[in-house]
Structure formats: structure tokens, C-alpha cells
GROMACS .gro file of C-alpha atoms in nm:
model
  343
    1UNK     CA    1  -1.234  -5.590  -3.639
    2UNK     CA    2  -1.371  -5.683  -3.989
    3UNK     CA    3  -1.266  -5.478  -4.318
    4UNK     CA    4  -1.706  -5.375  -4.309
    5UNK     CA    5  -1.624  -5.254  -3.947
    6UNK     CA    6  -1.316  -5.064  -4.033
    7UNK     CA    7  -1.448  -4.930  -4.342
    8UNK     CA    8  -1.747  -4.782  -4.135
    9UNK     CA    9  -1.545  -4.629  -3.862
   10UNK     CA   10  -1.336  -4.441  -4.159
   11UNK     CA   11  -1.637  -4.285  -4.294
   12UNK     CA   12  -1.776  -4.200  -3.981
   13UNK     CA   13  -1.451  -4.014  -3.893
   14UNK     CA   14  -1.440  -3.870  -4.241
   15UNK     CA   15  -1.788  -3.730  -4.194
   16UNK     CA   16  -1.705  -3.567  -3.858
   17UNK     CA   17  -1.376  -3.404  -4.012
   18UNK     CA   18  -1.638  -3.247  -4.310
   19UNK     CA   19  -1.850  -3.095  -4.050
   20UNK     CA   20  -1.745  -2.728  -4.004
   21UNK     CA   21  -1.685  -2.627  -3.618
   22UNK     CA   22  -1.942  -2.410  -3.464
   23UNK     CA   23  -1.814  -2.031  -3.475
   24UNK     CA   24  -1.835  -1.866  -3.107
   25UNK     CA   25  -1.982  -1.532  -3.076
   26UNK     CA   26  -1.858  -1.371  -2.784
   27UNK     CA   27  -2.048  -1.100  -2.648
   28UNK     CA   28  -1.916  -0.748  -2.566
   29UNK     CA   29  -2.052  -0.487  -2.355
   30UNK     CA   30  -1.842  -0.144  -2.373
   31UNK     CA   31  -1.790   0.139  -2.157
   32UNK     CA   32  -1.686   0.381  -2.480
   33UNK     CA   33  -1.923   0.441  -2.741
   34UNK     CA   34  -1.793   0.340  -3.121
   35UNK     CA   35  -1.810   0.708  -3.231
   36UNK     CA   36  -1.482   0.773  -3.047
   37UNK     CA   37  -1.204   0.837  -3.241
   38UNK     CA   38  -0.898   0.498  -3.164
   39UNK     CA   39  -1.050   0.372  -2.834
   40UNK     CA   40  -1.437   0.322  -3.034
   41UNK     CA   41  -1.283   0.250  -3.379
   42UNK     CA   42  -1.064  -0.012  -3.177
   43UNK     CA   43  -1.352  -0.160  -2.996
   44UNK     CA   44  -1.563  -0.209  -3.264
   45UNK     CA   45  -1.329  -0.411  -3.498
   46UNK     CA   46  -1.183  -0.645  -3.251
   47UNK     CA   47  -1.447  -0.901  -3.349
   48UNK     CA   48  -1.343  -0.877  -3.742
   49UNK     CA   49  -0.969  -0.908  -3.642
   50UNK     CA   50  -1.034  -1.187  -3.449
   51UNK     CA   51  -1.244  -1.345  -3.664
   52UNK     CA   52  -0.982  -1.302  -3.958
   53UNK     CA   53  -0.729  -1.505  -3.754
   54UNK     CA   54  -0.934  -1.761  -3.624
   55UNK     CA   55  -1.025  -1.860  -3.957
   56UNK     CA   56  -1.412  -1.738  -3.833
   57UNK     CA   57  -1.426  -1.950  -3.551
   58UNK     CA   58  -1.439  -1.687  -3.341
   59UNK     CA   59  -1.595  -1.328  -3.290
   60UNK     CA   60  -1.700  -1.068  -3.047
   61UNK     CA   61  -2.028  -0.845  -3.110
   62UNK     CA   62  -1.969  -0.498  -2.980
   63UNK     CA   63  -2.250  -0.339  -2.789
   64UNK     CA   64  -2.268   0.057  -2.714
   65UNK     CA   65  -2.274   0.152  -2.333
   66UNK     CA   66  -2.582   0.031  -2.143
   67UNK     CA   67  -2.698  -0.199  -2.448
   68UNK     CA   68  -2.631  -0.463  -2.266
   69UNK     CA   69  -2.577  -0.326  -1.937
   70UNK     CA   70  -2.495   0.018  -1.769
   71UNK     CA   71  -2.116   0.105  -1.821
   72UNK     CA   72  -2.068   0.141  -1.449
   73UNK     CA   73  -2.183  -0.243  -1.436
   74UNK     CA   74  -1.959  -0.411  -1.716
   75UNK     CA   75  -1.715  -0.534  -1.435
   76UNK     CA   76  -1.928  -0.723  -1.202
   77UNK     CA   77  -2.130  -0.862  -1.552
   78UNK     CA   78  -1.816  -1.017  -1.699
   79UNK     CA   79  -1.731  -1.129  -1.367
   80UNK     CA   80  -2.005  -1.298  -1.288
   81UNK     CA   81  -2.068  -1.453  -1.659
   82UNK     CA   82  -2.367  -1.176  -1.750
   83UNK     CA   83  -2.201  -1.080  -2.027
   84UNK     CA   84  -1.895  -1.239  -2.220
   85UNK     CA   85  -1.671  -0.982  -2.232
   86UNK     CA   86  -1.635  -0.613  -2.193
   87UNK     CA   87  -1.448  -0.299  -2.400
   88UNK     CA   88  -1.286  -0.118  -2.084
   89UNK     CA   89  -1.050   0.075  -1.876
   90UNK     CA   90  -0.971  -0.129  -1.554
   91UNK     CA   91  -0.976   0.208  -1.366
   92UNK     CA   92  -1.374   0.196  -1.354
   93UNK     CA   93  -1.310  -0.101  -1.121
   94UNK     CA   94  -1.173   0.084  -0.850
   95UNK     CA   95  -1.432   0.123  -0.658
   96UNK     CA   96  -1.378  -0.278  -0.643
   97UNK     CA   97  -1.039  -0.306  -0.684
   98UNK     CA   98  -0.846  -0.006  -0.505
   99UNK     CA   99  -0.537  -0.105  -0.756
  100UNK     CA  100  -0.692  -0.132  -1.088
  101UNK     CA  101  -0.656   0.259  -1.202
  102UNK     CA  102  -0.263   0.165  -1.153
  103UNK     CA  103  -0.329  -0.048  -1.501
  104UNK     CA  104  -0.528   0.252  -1.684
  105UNK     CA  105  -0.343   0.516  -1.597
  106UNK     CA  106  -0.084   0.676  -1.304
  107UNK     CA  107  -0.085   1.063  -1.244
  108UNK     CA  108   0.256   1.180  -1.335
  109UNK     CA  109   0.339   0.888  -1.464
  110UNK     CA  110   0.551   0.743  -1.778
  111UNK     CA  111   0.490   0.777  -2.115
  112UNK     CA  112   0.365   0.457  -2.321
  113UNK     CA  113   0.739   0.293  -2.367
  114UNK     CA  114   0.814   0.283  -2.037
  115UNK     CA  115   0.450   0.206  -1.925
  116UNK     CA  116   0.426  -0.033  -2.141
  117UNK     CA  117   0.743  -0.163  -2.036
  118UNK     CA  118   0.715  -0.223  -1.673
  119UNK     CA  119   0.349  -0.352  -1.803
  120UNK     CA  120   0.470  -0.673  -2.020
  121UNK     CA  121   0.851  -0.708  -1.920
  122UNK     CA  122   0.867  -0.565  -1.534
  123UNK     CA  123   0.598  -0.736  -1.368
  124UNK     CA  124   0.283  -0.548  -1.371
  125UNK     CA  125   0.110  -0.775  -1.613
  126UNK     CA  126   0.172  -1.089  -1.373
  127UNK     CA  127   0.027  -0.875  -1.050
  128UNK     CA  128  -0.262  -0.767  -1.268
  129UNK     CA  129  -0.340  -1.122  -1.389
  130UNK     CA  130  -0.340  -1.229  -1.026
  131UNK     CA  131  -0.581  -0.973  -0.877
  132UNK     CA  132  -0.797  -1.016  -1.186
  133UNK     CA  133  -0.820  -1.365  -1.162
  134UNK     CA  134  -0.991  -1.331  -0.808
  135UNK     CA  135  -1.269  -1.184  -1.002
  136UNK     CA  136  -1.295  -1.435  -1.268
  137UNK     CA  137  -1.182  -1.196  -1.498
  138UNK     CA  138  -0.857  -1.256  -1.784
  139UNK     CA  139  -0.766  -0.845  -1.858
  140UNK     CA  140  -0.567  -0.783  -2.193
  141UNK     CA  141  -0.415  -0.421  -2.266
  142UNK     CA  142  -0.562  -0.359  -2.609
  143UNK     CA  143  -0.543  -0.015  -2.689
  144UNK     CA  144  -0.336   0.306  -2.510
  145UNK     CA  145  -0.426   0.700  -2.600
  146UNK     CA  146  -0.158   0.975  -2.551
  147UNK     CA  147  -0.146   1.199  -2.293
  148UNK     CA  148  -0.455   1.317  -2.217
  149UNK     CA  149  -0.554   1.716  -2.158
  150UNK     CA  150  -0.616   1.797  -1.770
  151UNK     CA  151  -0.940   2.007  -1.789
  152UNK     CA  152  -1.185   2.212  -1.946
  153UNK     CA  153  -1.286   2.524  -1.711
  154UNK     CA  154  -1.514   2.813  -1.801
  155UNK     CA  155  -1.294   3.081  -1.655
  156UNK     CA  156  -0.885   3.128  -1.598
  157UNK     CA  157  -0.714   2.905  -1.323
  158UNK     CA  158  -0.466   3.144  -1.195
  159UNK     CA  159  -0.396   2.954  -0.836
  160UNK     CA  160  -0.485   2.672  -0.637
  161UNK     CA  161  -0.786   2.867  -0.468
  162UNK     CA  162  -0.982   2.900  -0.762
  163UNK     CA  163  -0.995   2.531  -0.767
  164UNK     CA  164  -1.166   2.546  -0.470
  165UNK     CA  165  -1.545   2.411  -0.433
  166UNK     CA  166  -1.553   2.377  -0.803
  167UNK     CA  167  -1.724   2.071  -0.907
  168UNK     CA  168  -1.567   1.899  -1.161
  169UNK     CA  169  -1.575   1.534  -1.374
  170UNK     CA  170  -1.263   1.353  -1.312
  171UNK     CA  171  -1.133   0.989  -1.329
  172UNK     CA  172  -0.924   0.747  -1.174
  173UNK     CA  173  -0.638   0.838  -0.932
  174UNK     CA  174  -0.624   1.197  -1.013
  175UNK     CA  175  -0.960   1.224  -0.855
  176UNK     CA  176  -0.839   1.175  -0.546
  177UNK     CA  177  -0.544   1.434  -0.618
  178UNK     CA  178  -0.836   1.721  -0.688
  179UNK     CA  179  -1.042   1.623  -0.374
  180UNK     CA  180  -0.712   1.693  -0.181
  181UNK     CA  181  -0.704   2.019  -0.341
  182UNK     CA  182  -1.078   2.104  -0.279
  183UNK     CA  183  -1.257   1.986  -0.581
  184UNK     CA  184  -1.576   1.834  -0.561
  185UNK     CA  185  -1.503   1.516  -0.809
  186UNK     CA  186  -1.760   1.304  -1.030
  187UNK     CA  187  -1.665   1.014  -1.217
  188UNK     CA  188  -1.965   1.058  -1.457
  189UNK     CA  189  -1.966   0.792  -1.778
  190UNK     CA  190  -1.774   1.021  -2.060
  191UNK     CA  191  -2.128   1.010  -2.243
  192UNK     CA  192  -2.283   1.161  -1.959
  193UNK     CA  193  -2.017   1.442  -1.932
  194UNK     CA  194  -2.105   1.694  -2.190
  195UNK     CA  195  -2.487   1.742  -2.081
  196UNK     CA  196  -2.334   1.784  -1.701
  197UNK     CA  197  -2.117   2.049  -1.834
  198UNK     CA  198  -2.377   2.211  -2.039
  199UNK     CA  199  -2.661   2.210  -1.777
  200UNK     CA  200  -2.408   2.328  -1.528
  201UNK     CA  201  -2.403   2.022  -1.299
  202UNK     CA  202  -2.046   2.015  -1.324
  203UNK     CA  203  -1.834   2.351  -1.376
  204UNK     CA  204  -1.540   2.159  -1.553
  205UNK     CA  205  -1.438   1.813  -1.671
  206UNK     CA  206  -1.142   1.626  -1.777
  207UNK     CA  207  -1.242   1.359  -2.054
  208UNK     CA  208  -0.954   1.282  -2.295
  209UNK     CA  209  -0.721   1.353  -2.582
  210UNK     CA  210  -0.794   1.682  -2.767
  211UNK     CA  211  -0.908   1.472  -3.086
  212UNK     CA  212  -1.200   1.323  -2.826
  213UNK     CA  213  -1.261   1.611  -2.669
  214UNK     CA  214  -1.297   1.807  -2.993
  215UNK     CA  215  -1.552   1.547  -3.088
  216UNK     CA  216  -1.732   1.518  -2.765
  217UNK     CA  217  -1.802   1.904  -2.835
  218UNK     CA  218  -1.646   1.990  -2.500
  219UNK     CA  219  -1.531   2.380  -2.666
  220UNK     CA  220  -1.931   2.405  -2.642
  221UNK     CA  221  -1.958   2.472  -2.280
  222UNK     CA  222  -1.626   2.560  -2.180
  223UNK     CA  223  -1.317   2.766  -2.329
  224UNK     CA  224  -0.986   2.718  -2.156
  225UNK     CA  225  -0.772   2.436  -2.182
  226UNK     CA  226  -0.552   2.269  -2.000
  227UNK     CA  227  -0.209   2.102  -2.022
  228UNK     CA  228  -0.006   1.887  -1.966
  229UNK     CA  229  -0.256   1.585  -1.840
  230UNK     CA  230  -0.034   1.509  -1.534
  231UNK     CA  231  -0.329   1.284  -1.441
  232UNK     CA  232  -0.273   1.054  -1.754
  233UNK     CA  233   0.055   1.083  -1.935
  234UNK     CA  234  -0.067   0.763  -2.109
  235UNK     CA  235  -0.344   0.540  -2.075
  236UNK     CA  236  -0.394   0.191  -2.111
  237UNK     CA  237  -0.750   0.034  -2.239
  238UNK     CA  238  -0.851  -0.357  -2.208
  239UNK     CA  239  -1.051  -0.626  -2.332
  240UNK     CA  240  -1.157  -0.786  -2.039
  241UNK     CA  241  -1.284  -1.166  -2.085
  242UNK     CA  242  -1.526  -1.384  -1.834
  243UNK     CA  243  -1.239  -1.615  -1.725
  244UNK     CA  244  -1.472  -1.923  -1.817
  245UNK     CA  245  -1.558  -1.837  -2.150
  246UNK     CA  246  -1.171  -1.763  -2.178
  247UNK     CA  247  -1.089  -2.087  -2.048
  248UNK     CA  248  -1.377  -2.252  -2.267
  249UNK     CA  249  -1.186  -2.123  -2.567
  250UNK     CA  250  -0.864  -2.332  -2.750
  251UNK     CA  251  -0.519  -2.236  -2.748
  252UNK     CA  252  -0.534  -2.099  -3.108
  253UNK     CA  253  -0.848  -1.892  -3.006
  254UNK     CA  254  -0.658  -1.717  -2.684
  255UNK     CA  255  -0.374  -1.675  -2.953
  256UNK     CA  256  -0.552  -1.479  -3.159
  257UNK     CA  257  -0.658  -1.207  -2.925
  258UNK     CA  258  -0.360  -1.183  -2.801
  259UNK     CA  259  -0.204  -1.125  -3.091
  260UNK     CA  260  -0.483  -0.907  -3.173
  261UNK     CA  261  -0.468  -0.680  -2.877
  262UNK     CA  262  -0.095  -0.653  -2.911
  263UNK     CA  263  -0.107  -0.475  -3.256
  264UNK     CA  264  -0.386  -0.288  -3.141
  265UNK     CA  265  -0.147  -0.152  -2.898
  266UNK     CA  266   0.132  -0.087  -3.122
  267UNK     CA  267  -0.106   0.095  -3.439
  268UNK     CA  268  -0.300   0.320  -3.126
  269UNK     CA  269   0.031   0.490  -3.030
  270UNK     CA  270   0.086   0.564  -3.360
  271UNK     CA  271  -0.251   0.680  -3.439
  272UNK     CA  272  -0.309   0.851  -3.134
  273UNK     CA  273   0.012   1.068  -3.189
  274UNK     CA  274  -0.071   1.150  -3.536
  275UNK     CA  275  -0.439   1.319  -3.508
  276UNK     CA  276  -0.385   1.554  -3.223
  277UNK     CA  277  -0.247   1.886  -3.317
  278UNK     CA  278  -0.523   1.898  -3.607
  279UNK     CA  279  -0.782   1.884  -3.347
  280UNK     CA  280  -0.556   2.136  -3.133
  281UNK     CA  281  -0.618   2.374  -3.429
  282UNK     CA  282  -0.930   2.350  -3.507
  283UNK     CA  283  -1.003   2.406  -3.140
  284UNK     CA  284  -0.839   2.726  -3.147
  285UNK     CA  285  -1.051   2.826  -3.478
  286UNK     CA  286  -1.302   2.724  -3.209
  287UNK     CA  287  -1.188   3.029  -2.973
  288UNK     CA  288  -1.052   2.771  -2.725
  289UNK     CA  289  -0.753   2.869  -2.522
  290UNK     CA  290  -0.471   2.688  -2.455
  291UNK     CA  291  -0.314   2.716  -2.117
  292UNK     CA  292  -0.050   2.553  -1.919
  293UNK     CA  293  -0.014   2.499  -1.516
  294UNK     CA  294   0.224   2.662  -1.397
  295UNK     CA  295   0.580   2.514  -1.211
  296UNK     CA  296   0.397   2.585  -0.878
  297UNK     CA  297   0.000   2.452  -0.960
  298UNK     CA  298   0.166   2.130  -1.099
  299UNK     CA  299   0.441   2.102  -0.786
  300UNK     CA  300   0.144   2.100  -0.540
  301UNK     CA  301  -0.104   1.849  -0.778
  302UNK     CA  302   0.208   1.585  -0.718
  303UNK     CA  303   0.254   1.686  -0.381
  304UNK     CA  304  -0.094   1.560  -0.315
  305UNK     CA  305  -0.090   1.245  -0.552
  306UNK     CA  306   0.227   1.133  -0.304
  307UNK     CA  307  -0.020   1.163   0.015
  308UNK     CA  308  -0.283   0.967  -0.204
  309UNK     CA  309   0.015   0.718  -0.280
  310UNK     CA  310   0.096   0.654   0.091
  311UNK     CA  311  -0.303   0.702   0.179
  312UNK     CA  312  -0.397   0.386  -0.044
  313UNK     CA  313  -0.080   0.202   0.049
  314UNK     CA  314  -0.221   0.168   0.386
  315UNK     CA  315  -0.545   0.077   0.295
  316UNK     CA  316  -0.508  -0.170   0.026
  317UNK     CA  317  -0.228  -0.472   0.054
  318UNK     CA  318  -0.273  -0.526  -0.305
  319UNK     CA  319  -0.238  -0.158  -0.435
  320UNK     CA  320   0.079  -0.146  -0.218
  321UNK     CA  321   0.234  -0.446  -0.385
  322UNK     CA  322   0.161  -0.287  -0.717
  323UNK     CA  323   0.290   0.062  -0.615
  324UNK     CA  324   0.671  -0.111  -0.503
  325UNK     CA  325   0.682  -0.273  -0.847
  326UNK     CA  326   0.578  -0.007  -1.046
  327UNK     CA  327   0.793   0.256  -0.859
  328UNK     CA  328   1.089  -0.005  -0.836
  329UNK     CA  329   1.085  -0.053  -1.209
  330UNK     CA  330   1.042   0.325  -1.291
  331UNK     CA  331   1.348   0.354  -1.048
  332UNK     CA  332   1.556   0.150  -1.243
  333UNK     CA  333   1.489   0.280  -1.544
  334UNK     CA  334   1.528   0.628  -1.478
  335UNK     CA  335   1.920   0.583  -1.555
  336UNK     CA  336   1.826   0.420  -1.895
  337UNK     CA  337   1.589   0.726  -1.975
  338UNK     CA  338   1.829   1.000  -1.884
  339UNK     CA  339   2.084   0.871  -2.044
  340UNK     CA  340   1.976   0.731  -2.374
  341UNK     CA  341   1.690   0.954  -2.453
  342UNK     CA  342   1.699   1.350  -2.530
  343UNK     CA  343   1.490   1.522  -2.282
   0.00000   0.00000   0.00000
């Protein structure tokens, strides 16, 4: 090779190395508007934090519910490549994927320690990736909410028959709890839960924490409250990725949302925790009432999630392997929680 030769196949490298790398834009539909208090102000910065530690090589766009495509939809579009990526809560997929509400939420389940635990250190993430990946779909916890509040009703619940008939908004696996115990369920997009409730299309709803419901306006249409939300003692949200455009990204990229999503997780629990019992109060000022279930309401609720439990077992291999590693784990650590924690 002559010294011209050489000389030419230096500046032609040098000129490649001066050429800046194309930025990626990653698009992402969302099933929760940005208005929401944690789970929308989450949402909508993931594409700034990203970029930050990418250097700008890489972003998302967030796109409000149905701007892209309906919320009931964003599954099958990141699976199938429609859209990049989607802002989500797996449990939306079950009518998919019987065991994805087990990675959203579990009625009377843990709180987010011990969730989060079995999650990332006792084997839930690996079964997750696994049934995810048969979808074309890479799911990453990104955000979790406290425990959420179990209904808004227009009038008293005093036993389980004035449950009864009622039709009511409800997600996820406690759905199938309130069918057992006569309720007519909907799992109505959160957005669409409020004008249900006022029109009287539904006669109660549970949607969220009391900072989200406050905002939602849910004291509007209905007056009593109530606690604990046995349904979802914590609850898990994900950024959920086209599993080609994931693998089309580099290492450093897949780093970064990782990393990302992990502090995400970390700053909601602390956020989550620390904006409730203002919106509890101003609520009250609201003339909302505060109620508990009683020993005997909540007894049978759990006594019907164990039929679900054995019901869903039987029909899905996949939720059944999920079930024995999520109840093994929680097993295990029960002696850990008793004895280190003061409850």
C-alpha cells in the first residue's frame, strides 16, 4: 500500500468518525394520559431521560391514548411493529395473555419491597421475559403506584348483597373476584371511566390512588370511598418495547433504559407515598367519605380470588407456572417479613 493510499484511507476514516450518528426516535403509544399525576409525569419524560444518557442518540416521543392507536390496541401494535413502543400496564394484555395481570398487580398481594423482590431477584422477571418474548415484546417495570383505593359507590356497602347486580369498572384480576361476588365488571380505559360514572353506565368504579382519583374528579359522581385496595396493594407499570427495534438498538442504548426505568421505579415509590393523604383531605373538604370493608366483606373478596387462583391455574399452563413462583417466593419470605419488620 503506498504512503498516497494510506494517507487516503486515514482521512476517509477520519471523516466517518466526524460524522455525528443518526439519533433514533422511538415511538410511544400510551395507555395513561400525561395529565396523571407519577404514572403520566413518568411517561412523558422517559424520552428526555433517555436521551440525557445516551448522549441524544436516543429518544422516545410520547403519544396520549388513541393518538396513535386505541389504548386497548397498544399490545398487539408493539407486537406486531405498528408502533415502537408503548407506556403500559401488562394487565391490559390479559385478554391475550391469561398471566400478564400477575406482573401489574395481584389482589391481596405484597407491598412494593416484596413485589418488587420476587419481581427482579425471585424469578418473576425471567418467566415474564419468556412469555413476552412469544409476542415479540421486551417488558421493563418502569414505574409502581401505592396501594390503590377499592371503589367509588354512590351509596353505603353494608354486605355482600348490596354488591349484587351493580355494575361497576374494574381491572385486572380483581375483576374476576367481583364477578364471583355478583358484579357486573367493565374494564373501561381510565379516560373513559368518569363519563360512565357520570351518565350512569356504570354505578361504581375502581381507578387508582386517591391523588388520581382526586384528579380524575371521581368525588363528582360518587361519595363513598373505599379501603384498603385488596385488589392492588401495589402496582407495577412498563415500558414495553417491539422486540426488533429493541434488538436493533446497541448495548449502551438498552443500558440506558434500563437504568432509566430502574430509577423510575425507585423515585415513584417515593413519590407515590408522599402525595396521598393531601389528596385524602381535600377529598373529605370534598364531602367524600371514607370507609373501610369490614373483617367479613374482605374474608369473602379473598375467598373468591383463591377459586379464581385455582380457576386460571387450570386453564392457563403459563399462569400456573407464574402462580407456584410467585406464591413459593411469598412463602419463603413470609418468615423474613414477620420477623424483621413491625407489623
Amino acid at each position: 500500500m503506498s504512503w498516497k493510499t494510506s494517507l487516503s484511507l486515514a482521512t476517509a476514516l477520519v471523516t466517518l468518525a466526524a460524522v455525528p450518528a443518526v439519533a433514533k426516535t422511538l415511538e410511544m403509544t400510551s395507555v395513561y394520559p400525561g395529565s396523571f399525576p407519577i404514572v403520566g409525569d413518568i411517561g412523558k419524560d422517559i424520552g428526555n431521560r433517555v436521551s440525557k444518557l445516551t448522549g441524544g442518540d436516543l429518544t422516545f416521543t410520547f403519544n396520549e391514548p388513541g393518538a396513535l392507536v386505541p389504548a386497548p390496541e397498544a399490545w398487539d401494535a408493539v407486537s406486531t411493529g405498528a408502533v415502537d413502543a408503548a407506556w403500559y400496564s401488562t394487565g391490559f394484555a390479559q385478554g391475550v395473555i391469561k398471566s400478564a395481570a400477575m406482573f401489574t398487580s395481584v389482589p391481596f398481594g405484597p407491598e412494593a419491597p416484596e413485589y418488587l423482590a420476587w419481581y427482579y431477584k425471585g424469578g418473576g422477571k425471567e418467566i415474564w421475559d419468556d412469555i413476552a418474548a412469544k409476542h415479540n415484546i421486551v417488558s421493563i417495570v418502569c414505574t409502581t403506584t401505592p396501594p390503590e383505593a377499592s371503589g367509588w359507590f354512590r351509596k353505603p356497602i353494608d354486605s355482600l348483597d348490596d354488591l349484587k347486580g351493580m355494575k361497576m369498572r374494574f381491572y385486572g384480576l380483581g375483576a374476576r373476584v367481583m364477578e364471583k361476588l355478583g358484579v357486573q365488571t367493565l374494564t373501561l380505559p381510565v379516560g373513559d371511566t368518569v363519563p360512565a360514572l357520570e351518565l350512569g353506565t356504570i354505578d361504581a368504579a375502581e381507578v387508582s390512588m386517591p391523588a388520581l382519583d382526586q384528579k380524575l374528579g371521581m368525588q363528582d359522581y360518587a361519595k363513598h370511598y373505599y379501603f384498603p385496595g385488596w385488589h392492588q396493594q401495589t402496582s407495577l407499570y412498563s415500558l414495553i418495547i417491539n422486540k426488533d427495534v429493541w434488538d436493533g438498538l446497541s448495548e449502551n442504548e438498552q443500558a440506558a433504559i434500563n437504568e432509566v426505568c430502574r430509577s423510575a421505579v425507585a423515585e415513584s415509590i417515593a413519590w407515590g407515598e408522599a402525595i396521598q393523604f393531601e389528596a385524602l383531605s381535600q377529598l373529605k373538604e370534598k364531602g367524600v367519605v371514607m370507609h373501610k370493608w369490614s373483617p367479613e366483606i374482605l374474608a369473602a373478596m379473598e375467598a373468591a380470588w383463591l377459586e379464581v387462583v385455582e380457576e386460571m391455574k387450570a386453564e392457563d399452563e403459563d399462569f400456573a407456572r407464574v402462580w407456584k413462583s410467585y406464591s413459593d417466593f411469598r412463602t419463603n419470605y413470609a418468615e423474613w417479613r414477620d420477623l424483621g419488620y413491625m407489623r
